[in-house]
Coordinates of C-alpha atoms and ligand atoms in Angstrom, one line a residue:
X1 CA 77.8 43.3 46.0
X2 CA 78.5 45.9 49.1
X3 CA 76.6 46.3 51.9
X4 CA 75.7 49.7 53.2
X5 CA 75.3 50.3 57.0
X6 CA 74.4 54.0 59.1
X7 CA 75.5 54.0 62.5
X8 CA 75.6 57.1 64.9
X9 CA 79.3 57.6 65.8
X10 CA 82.5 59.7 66.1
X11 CA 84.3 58.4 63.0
X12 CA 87.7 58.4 64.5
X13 CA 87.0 55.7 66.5
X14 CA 85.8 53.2 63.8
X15 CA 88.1 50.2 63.2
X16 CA 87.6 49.6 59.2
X17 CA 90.1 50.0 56.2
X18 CA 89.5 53.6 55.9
X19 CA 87.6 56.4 57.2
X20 CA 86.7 59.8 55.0
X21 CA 87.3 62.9 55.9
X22 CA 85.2 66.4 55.2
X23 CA 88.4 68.3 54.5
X24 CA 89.1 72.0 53.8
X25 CA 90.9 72.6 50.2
X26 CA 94.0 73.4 52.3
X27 CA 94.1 69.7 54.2
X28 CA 96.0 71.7 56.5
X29 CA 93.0 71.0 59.7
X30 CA 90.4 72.8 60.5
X31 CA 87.1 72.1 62.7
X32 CA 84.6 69.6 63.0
X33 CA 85.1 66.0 61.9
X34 CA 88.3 67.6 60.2
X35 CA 89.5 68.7 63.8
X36 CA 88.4 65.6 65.1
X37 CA 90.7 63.7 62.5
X38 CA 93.6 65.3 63.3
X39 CA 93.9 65.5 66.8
X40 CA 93.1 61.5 67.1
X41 CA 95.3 60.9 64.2
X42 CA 98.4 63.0 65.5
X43 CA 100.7 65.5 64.2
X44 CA 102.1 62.7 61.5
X45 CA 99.2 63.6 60.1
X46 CA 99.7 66.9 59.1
X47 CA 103.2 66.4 58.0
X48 CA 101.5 64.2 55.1
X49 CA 99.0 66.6 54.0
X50 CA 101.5 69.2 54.0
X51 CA 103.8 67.1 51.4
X52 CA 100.1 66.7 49.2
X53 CA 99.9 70.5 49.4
X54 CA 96.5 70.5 49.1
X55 CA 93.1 69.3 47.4
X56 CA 90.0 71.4 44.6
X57 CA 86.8 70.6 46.0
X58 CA 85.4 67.6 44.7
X59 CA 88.5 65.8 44.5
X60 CA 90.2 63.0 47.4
X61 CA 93.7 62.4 48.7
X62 CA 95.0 59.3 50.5
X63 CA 97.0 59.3 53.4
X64 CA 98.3 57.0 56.3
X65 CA 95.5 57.0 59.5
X66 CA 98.4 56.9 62.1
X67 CA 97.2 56.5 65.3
X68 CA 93.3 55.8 64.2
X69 CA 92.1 52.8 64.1
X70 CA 91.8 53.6 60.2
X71 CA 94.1 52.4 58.3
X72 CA 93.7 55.1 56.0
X73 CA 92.0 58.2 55.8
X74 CA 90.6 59.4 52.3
X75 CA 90.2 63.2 52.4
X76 CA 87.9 64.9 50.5
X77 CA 86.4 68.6 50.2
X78 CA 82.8 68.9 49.5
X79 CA 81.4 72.5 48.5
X80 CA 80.4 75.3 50.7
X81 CA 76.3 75.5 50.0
X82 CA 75.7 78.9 48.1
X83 CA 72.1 78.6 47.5
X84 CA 72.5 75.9 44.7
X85 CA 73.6 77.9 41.9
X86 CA 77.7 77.1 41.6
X87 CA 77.7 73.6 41.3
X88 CA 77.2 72.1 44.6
X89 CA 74.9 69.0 43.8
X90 CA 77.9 67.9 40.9
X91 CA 80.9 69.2 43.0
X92 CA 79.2 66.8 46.6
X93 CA 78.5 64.2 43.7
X94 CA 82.5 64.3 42.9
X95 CA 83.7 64.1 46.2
X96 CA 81.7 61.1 47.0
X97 CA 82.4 59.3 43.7
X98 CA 86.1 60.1 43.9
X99 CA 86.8 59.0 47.4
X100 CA 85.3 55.5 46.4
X101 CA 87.5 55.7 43.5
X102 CA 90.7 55.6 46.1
X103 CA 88.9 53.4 47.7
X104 CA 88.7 51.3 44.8
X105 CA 92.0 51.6 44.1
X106 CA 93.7 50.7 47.2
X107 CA 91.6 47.5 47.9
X108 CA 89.8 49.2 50.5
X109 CA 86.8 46.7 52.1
X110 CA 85.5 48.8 54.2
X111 CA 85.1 52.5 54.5
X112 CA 83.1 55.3 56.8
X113 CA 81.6 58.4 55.6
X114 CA 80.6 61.6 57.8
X115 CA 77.7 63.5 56.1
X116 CA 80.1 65.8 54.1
X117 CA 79.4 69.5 53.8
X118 CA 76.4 68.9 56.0
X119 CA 78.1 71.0 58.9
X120 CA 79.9 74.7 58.5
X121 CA 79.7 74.1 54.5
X122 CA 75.9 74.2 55.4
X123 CA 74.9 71.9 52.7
X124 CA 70.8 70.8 53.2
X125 CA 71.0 68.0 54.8
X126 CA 68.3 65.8 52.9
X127 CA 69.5 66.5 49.5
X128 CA 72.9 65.1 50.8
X129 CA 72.2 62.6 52.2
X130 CA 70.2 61.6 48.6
X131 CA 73.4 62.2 46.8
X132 CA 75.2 60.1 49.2
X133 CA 72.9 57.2 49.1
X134 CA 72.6 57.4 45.3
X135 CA 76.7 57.5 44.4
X136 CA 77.7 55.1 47.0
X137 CA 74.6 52.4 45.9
X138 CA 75.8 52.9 42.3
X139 CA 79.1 52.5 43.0
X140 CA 79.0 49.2 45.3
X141 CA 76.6 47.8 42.6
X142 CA 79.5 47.9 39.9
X143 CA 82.5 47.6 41.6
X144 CA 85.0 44.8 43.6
X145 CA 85.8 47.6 46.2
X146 CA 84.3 48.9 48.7
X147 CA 82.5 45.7 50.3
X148 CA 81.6 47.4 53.1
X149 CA 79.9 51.3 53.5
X150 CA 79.3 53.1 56.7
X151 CA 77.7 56.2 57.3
X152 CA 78.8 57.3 60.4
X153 CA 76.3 60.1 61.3
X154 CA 77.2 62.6 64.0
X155 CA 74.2 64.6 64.8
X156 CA 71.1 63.1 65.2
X157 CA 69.1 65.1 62.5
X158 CA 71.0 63.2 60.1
X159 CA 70.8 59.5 62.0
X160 CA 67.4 59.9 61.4
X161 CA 67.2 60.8 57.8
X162 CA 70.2 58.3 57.1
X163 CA 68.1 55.7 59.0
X164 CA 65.2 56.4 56.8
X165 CA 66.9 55.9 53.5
X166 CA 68.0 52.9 54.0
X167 CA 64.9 51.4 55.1
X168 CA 63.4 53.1 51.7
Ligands
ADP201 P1 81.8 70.4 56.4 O1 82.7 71.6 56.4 O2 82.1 69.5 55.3 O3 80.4 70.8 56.6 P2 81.9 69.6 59.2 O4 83.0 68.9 59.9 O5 81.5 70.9 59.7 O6 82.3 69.6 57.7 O7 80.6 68.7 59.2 C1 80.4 67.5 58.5 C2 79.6 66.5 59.2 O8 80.5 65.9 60.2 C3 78.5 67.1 60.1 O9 77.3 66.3 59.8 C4 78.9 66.9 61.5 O10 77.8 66.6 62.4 C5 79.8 65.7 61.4 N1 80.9 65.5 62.4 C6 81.5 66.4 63.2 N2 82.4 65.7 64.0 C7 82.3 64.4 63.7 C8 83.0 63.2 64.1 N3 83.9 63.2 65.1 N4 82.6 62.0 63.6 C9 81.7 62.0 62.6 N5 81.0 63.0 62.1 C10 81.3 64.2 62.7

């Protein structure tokens, strides 16, 4: 069975099979950890994503990390929060799910997370960080792949709630 581990870090700079990304439906760039990806990564980068031409929330694409220390980089799109009434618990349940399906797939061992939709998609923090925890426990319970997950938190309101769930 995976382990799971929460660390407070910039993602790009995390040496592991593959690093997620909180992507935009247009994988075209954008800011935060998204901006972050793609300036470490280089303009390679966005040549890819162009070709993919794009990603519906709740779904993941794969591409090449480039210059990261990643070998990959799985990008996903978790939903803008609208007050809880157009899906956005099953839609951050997808992306999750789905990126550790890739991850699956491509014999990934291990893999970093940011706290998807938790930043400009204004997502409560605390209820995603229960959905992340609960899909990614699931998952590592019944599958080969990932062996390893990281939560790489960014700010430190969501260190300490990460912190907190995996103590209980
Ligand atoms: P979203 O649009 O999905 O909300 P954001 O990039 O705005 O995406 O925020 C998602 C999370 O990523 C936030 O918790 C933010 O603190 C975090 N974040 C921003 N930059 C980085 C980075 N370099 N490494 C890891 N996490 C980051």
């Amino acid at each position: 069975m995976g382990t799971i581990e929460v660390i407070q870090a910039d993602i790009t700079t995390l040496n592991v099979d593959a690093i997620v990304n909180a992507a935009n439906e247009s994988l075209l760039g954008g800011g935060g950890v998204d901006g972050a990806i793609h300036a470490a990564a280089g303009p390679e980068l966005l040549e890819e994503c162009r070709k993919i031409g794009g990603c519906p929330t709740g779904e993941a694409r794969i591409t090449n990390g480039y210059k990261l220390p990643a070998k990959h980089i799985i990008h996903t799109v978790g939903p803008i929060w609208r007050g809880g009434y157009k899906d956005e618990i099953d839609l951050l349940r997808n992306a999750y799910q789905n990126s550790l399906k890739l991850a699956l797939n491509h014999n990934v061992e291990s893999i970093a997370f940011p706290n998807i939709s938790t930043g400009v998609y204004g997502f409560p923090k605390k209820s995603a960080a229960e959905i992340a925890f609960r899909i990614v426990r699931e998952f590592i319970c019944k599958n080969r792949y990932p062996k390893k997950v990281i939560f790489a938190c960014f700010d430190e309101e969501n260190y300490d709630i990460y912190k907190a769930k995996l103590i209980g």
